[in-house]
Amino acid sequence: MSDAPAPSRPLDAPDPSDLLTLLLVDDDEVDRMTVRRLLHKGGIAAEVVEATSGTEAFEHLKARSFDVVLLDFLLPGEDGLQILRELGRRGPRSPIIVLTGQGNEQTAVDLMKAGACDYLSKTKLTAEHLAQSLRQAMRLHLAEQQHRALAEALPQIVWTAGPDGRPDYFNQRWYEYTGLRPRRSREETSKERHVAREVLHLEDIPRCLGQWSESRQSGAAFECEGRIRRHADGAYRWHLIQALPLRNAHGRLIQWLGTCTDIDDQKRAAETLSFMAEASTMLTASLEMSVTLERLAALILPRLGDWCAVYLQEDEGPVRQAMVAHTDASQVPILRELHRASPPSASADRGISRVLRTGEAEWVHDLTDALLEEAQGPVEGLKSDARLRPGSWILVPLWAQRRVFGVVQVCALRPGRRYTAHDLELVQELARRAEIAFDNARLFEMAKAEHLVAEQANRAKDEFLAAVSHELRTPLMAMLGWTRMLRSGQLAPEKHARALEAVERNTQVQTQLIEDLLDVSRIITGKLRLEVRAVNPGEYIDAALDSVRHAAEAKGVTLQFDRPPDIGSLHGDADRIQQMVWNLLSNAIKFTPRGGQVTVRLRRMEGTVRIDVEDTGQGIPQAYLSQIFERFWQVDGSSTRKHGGLGLGLAIVRHLTDLHGGAVEAFSEGEGQGTRFTLTLPLAKAEEGKLEPHLPATARLDVPPLPMTVLQGLHVLVVDDEPDARELLSVVLEGRGAVVVTAASAREGLEKLRLFRPHALLSDIGMPGEDGYSLIRRLRSLPVDQGGQTPAIALTAFARMEDRTRALLAGFQMHVPKPIDPAELVSVLATLTGRNTPRFEERRRGSSA
């Protein structure tokens, strides 16, 4: 190829005035003269310069350029292959046609691979053959010149290679892109492996050169993807490297025409899509947080970094390193220890703390020691160890519900890769998928925890129901056993009193169990209400002591009450205060052995009243003191426990104390050391200190004794759908002198009310067809002269606070929960009808006289 462009003219119709410049290299003068004659005969005007050796030819080529070189294959001491190779090493050249007097097909192939455009046999050389070969050589040379001019004008990398595959040309775009200097000779340009190592990514060299070798051997088109280094920023960008084989008229491969097309953006976009699809699949495949973190590390390493970590922060708590991973697993414990020893400072202007605080990603291309210390503090282990020292990093926030809850950190070691804006986008996109996975894992963990709580609640419910069944069946067994023995007549008369006492005691036990269950139900539903007033605590402690005195004496436990003369009044619910003290006393007596002692102390403190209930019982282990006020909880909940109960009493005490604005605590030195419960309640204010009588609308068990004839002549209508209940009420009231009429339904009750005109009505609430609420509303709608203002008592098993309120609002004057105490019922009825007042007693005595 000459340095100057070849003349642009068709050789089929040469212009006589336009001469070709030919270099004829042949040591045989006769052959030289034959070539001149054939040129003239073929009508080709040419300036022929002769040379008899390769050395002489090289001298002519140094001095000027030629359109075509005619080269004899055999010269003294050298042959055409050697000269062709030497011309290739010396740089751009003119097209070369080899003339040979001998040779075979293999020789022709070798010549073409070495760079010859054509070869002609001297023995068969004619003017026509010579002219045709010259035309073809010039046509190819002209095409090559045009192609190269076009290649220089293109913004794409273009290159060519000889038939042997050795590159012989790169356009200017190649040198600008790679930063390599132009080669002076074809030999320099053709060092393909050296060129590849200079510009191709090390990972791509074996694959690309291997495919290029296969294409050269087969003559098939070449195509390969590889990363070429861009000189401007040192970045390796993906290129599609292609080469097409060019052949002459005889089908021989004479040249390779190649291109390098930048496909980095498309390639990385496709890789990113594929990577993100893989990430989404991997991260969402499991709902376990630990598995999700492991898979996130597997996605990051080694593709995106040399080590990575995930930091989580709940609310305003400390930053927790949830995951750390390194391409060298032996470095993971060191990274964990570095974080433990030097956690990120909350006020740092760089690094993890800043990302958590601002929610903005941080990308540092080149991480200096100053920046590293600003972000991490003076962590010497991180700065001094090349296996840990990051040279570049990316920190990306993790968001959930518009709050930053964590940071993903990806680090590249120094020296090593340096992160770009594309890497930042990739890590951010990965973090978005990780956020979804973490949120799913968090929800799954919450669901698991809730499921565990539900399972525990179910187990607790089953255990509680078993305990309820046990505690209810135990007194039922005694009651049923004693009553059957009484009915059968098998019990000796002297034991009848003992049997009745046992039945009464177990009935009271059942009643207390049911009351505790109802209280717990009210507590859980938030419907427990207090009737607050000024209360004398000493009075109700006395009442509680009287209630448990019989149980204490039966067990041989001594009761003591240390009470100061003037303690003041409390601001609270009298019944509930008595209930709290009663529960604490019952608990103390239960766990105090025979011969022990239970002491109650009442003290006035600053603005409060303190009630201590102390026993000499078995005590409570220190580990259980914080749990004894929980519902359904007992120190010994096994089937072999020594003491019964549902574990509700102390829970009720704590809740009632909270409602009163007080506090309850338990103290024990351990097993066998006894227990002290301290109840602290606020004193009433001065203006609230006046004690007022309290007449509850729900009856209490503590009632004063009344004369047997207190209800003498009182007409009572009893409405209840249960025959046994009607019979019991009739016997109780008639035993006190009342006249009783019964009805089995609300409808029957209204009919008998019109006929009987009672002084008072006792009605059940829950009845089939029409309940007690309907009955009382219909009664209150009647005129006064038809009994519309008849005093009425609701006698029902519905014992909740809302049941009592509903009964009173419906029109009943009193609400008596079942089971009833006969004396209590008589007292309530007497109070409601005015039979227990002094004035009525005087009137009754006067009429008797």
GROMACS .gro file of N, CA, C and O in nm, residues 343-388:
model
  184
  343PRO      N    1  -1.851   0.096   6.699
  343PRO     CA    2  -1.973   0.120   6.620
  343PRO      C    3  -1.972   0.261   6.562
  343PRO      O    4  -1.906   0.350   6.616
  344PRO      N    5  -2.044   0.283   6.451
  344PRO     CA    6  -2.043   0.418   6.390
  344PRO      C    7  -2.101   0.522   6.484
  344PRO      O    8  -2.199   0.498   6.555
  345SER      N    9  -2.037   0.638   6.485
  345SER     CA   10  -2.083   0.748   6.570
  345SER      C   11  -2.210   0.809   6.512
  345SER      O   12  -2.220   0.831   6.391
  346ALA      N   13  -2.308   0.836   6.599
  346ALA     CA   14  -2.437   0.889   6.554
  346ALA      C   15  -2.422   1.029   6.494
  346ALA      O   16  -2.505   1.071   6.413
  347SER      N   17  -2.317   1.101   6.528
  347SER     CA   18  -2.301   1.238   6.480
  347SER      C   19  -2.206   1.249   6.362
  347SER      O   20  -2.175   1.359   6.318
  348ALA      N   21  -2.159   1.136   6.307
  348ALA     CA   22  -2.062   1.140   6.198
  348ALA      C   23  -2.124   1.203   6.074
  348ALA      O   24  -2.241   1.183   6.043
  349ASP      N   25  -2.042   1.284   6.003
  349ASP     CA   26  -2.089   1.352   5.882
  349ASP      C   27  -2.072   1.266   5.758
  349ASP      O   28  -2.106   1.309   5.647
  350ARG      N   29  -2.018   1.146   5.776
  350ARG     CA   30  -1.997   1.054   5.665
  350ARG      C   31  -2.039   0.915   5.708
  350ARG      O   32  -2.051   0.886   5.827
  351GLY      N   33  -2.061   0.829   5.610
  351GLY     CA   34  -2.078   0.688   5.640
  351GLY      C   35  -2.219   0.649   5.682
  351GLY      O   36  -2.319   0.714   5.650
  352ILE      N   37  -2.227   0.540   5.757
  352ILE     CA   38  -2.353   0.474   5.792
  352ILE      C   39  -2.446   0.569   5.867
  352ILE      O   40  -2.565   0.579   5.836
  353SER      N   41  -2.393   0.639   5.966
  353SER     CA   42  -2.477   0.727   6.048
  353SER      C   43  -2.542   0.837   5.964
  353SER      O   44  -2.659   0.870   5.982
  354ARG      N   45  -2.466   0.893   5.872
  354ARG     CA   46  -2.521   1.000   5.787
  354ARG      C   47  -2.633   0.946   5.699
  354ARG      O   48  -2.737   1.012   5.682
  355VAL      N   49  -2.614   0.828   5.642
  355VAL     CA   50  -2.717   0.770   5.555
  355VAL      C   51  -2.843   0.740   5.636
  355VAL      O   52  -2.955   0.765   5.591
  356LEU      N   53  -2.826   0.686   5.758
  356LEU     CA   54  -2.942   0.660   5.844
  356LEU      C   55  -3.014   0.790   5.881
  356LEU      O   56  -3.137   0.793   5.890
  357ARG      N   57  -2.937   0.894   5.899
  357ARG     CA   58  -2.993   1.021   5.944
  357ARG      C   59  -3.063   1.096   5.831
  357ARG      O   60  -3.170   1.154   5.851
  358THR      N   61  -3.004   1.094   5.711
  358THR     CA   62  -3.055   1.174   5.601
  358THR      C   63  -3.136   1.095   5.500
  358THR      O   64  -3.216   1.152   5.426
  359GLY      N   65  -3.115   0.963   5.494
  359GLY     CA   66  -3.184   0.883   5.394
  359GLY      C   67  -3.126   0.899   5.255
  359GLY      O   68  -3.189   0.858   5.156
  360GLU      N   69  -3.006   0.957   5.243
  360GLU     CA   70  -2.942   0.979   5.113
  360GLU      C   71  -2.826   0.881   5.097
  360GLU      O   72  -2.747   0.859   5.190
  361ALA      N   73  -2.814   0.823   4.976
  361ALA     CA   74  -2.706   0.729   4.949
  361ALA      C   75  -2.570   0.801   4.948
  361ALA      O   76  -2.563   0.922   4.924
  362GLU      N   77  -2.465   0.725   4.974
  362GLU     CA   78  -2.328   0.782   4.972
  362GLU      C   79  -2.241   0.697   4.881
  362GLU      O   80  -2.232   0.575   4.899
  363TRP      N   81  -2.180   0.761   4.783
  363TRP     CA   82  -2.091   0.694   4.688
  363TRP      C   83  -1.957   0.765   4.690
  363TRP      O   84  -1.950   0.883   4.662
  364VAL      N   85  -1.854   0.691   4.728
  364VAL     CA   86  -1.719   0.748   4.733
  364VAL      C   87  -1.632   0.671   4.634
  364VAL      O   88  -1.608   0.550   4.653
  365HIS      N   89  -1.589   0.738   4.528
  365HIS     CA   90  -1.508   0.673   4.424
  365HIS      C   91  -1.371   0.633   4.477
  365HIS      O   92  -1.325   0.521   4.456
  366ASP      N   93  -1.306   0.726   4.546
  366ASP     CA   94  -1.172   0.699   4.601
  366ASP      C   95  -1.174   0.737   4.749
  366ASP      O   96  -1.177   0.855   4.785
  367LEU      N   97  -1.174   0.637   4.836
  367LEU     CA   98  -1.190   0.658   4.980
  367LEU      C   99  -1.054   0.684   5.044
  367LEU      O  100  -0.972   0.593   5.059
  368THR      N  101  -1.031   0.808   5.083
  368THR     CA  102  -0.904   0.844   5.146
  368THR      C  103  -0.909   0.808   5.295
  368THR      O  104  -1.016   0.781   5.352
  369ASP      N  105  -0.792   0.811   5.360
  369ASP     CA  106  -0.784   0.782   5.503
  369ASP      C  107  -0.864   0.885   5.584
  369ASP      O  108  -0.928   0.850   5.684
  370ALA      N  109  -0.862   1.009   5.538
  370ALA     CA  110  -0.934   1.114   5.610
  370ALA      C  111  -1.085   1.089   5.605
  370ALA      O  112  -1.155   1.100   5.706
  371LEU      N  113  -1.135   1.055   5.487
  371LEU     CA  114  -1.278   1.026   5.474
  371LEU      C  115  -1.317   0.902   5.554
  371LEU      O  116  -1.423   0.898   5.618
  372LEU      N  117  -1.230   0.801   5.552
  372LEU     CA  118  -1.259   0.677   5.625
  372LEU      C  119  -1.265   0.703   5.775
  372LEU      O  120  -1.355   0.655   5.845
  373GLU      N  121  -1.174   0.783   5.826
  373GLU     CA  122  -1.173   0.814   5.969
  373GLU      C  123  -1.292   0.902   6.006
  373GLU      O  124  -1.349   0.888   6.115
  374GLU      N  125  -1.333   0.990   5.916
  374GLU     CA  126  -1.448   1.074   5.943
  374GLU      C  127  -1.576   0.992   5.955
  374GLU      O  128  -1.664   1.023   6.034
  375ALA      N  129  -1.583   0.883   5.874
  375ALA     CA  130  -1.703   0.799   5.875
  375ALA      C  131  -1.700   0.694   5.985
  375ALA      O  132  -1.801   0.669   6.051
  376GLN      N  133  -1.584   0.631   6.006
  376GLN     CA  134  -1.575   0.517   6.097
  376GLN      C  135  -1.505   0.548   6.228
  376GLN      O  136  -1.510   0.467   6.320
  377GLY      N  137  -1.439   0.662   6.234
  377GLY     CA  138  -1.359   0.689   6.352
  377GLY      C  139  -1.220   0.629   6.334
  377GLY      O  140  -1.188   0.567   6.232
  378PRO      N  141  -1.134   0.642   6.435
  378PRO     CA  142  -0.995   0.591   6.424
  378PRO      C  143  -0.988   0.439   6.439
  378PRO      O  144  -0.940   0.387   6.539
  379VAL      N  145  -1.042   0.366   6.340
  379VAL     CA  146  -1.040   0.219   6.344
  379VAL      C  147  -0.912   0.172   6.276
  379VAL      O  148  -0.907   0.159   6.154
  380GLU      N  149  -0.809   0.147   6.356
  380GLU     CA  150  -0.678   0.113   6.300
  380GLU      C  151  -0.682  -0.019   6.224
  380GLU      O  152  -0.618  -0.036   6.121
  381GLY      N  153  -0.758  -0.116   6.276
  381GLY     CA  154  -0.764  -0.246   6.210
  381GLY      C  155  -0.819  -0.237   6.070
  381GLY      O  156  -0.779  -0.312   5.980
  382LEU      N  157  -0.909  -0.143   6.046
  382LEU     CA  158  -0.969  -0.128   5.915
  382LEU      C  159  -0.874  -0.057   5.819
  382LEU      O  160  -0.868  -0.089   5.700
  383LYS      N  161  -0.796   0.037   5.870
  383LYS     CA  162  -0.707   0.114   5.782
  383LYS      C  163  -0.579   0.039   5.750
  383LYS      O  164  -0.522   0.056   5.643
  384SER      N  165  -0.532  -0.044   5.842
  384SER     CA  166  -0.401  -0.104   5.825
  384SER      C  167  -0.404  -0.236   5.749
  384SER      O  168  -0.304  -0.278   5.693
  385ASP      N  169  -0.518  -0.305   5.747
  385ASP     CA  170  -0.526  -0.437   5.684
  385ASP      C  171  -0.577  -0.422   5.542
  385ASP      O  172  -0.690  -0.379   5.519
  386ALA      N  173  -0.493  -0.459   5.442
  386ALA     CA  174  -0.531  -0.445   5.301
  386ALA      C  175  -0.649  -0.535   5.265
  386ALA      O  176  -0.720  -0.508   5.167
  387ARG      N  177  -0.671  -0.642   5.344
  387ARG     CA  178  -0.783  -0.731   5.315
  387ARG      C  179  -0.916  -0.673   5.362
  387ARG      O  180  -1.022  -0.725   5.328
  388LEU      N  181  -0.911  -0.565   5.439
  388LEU     CA  182  -1.031  -0.503   5.491
  388LEU      C  183  -1.047  -0.358   5.446
  388LEU      O  184  -1.159  -0.308   5.439
   0.00000   0.00000   0.00000
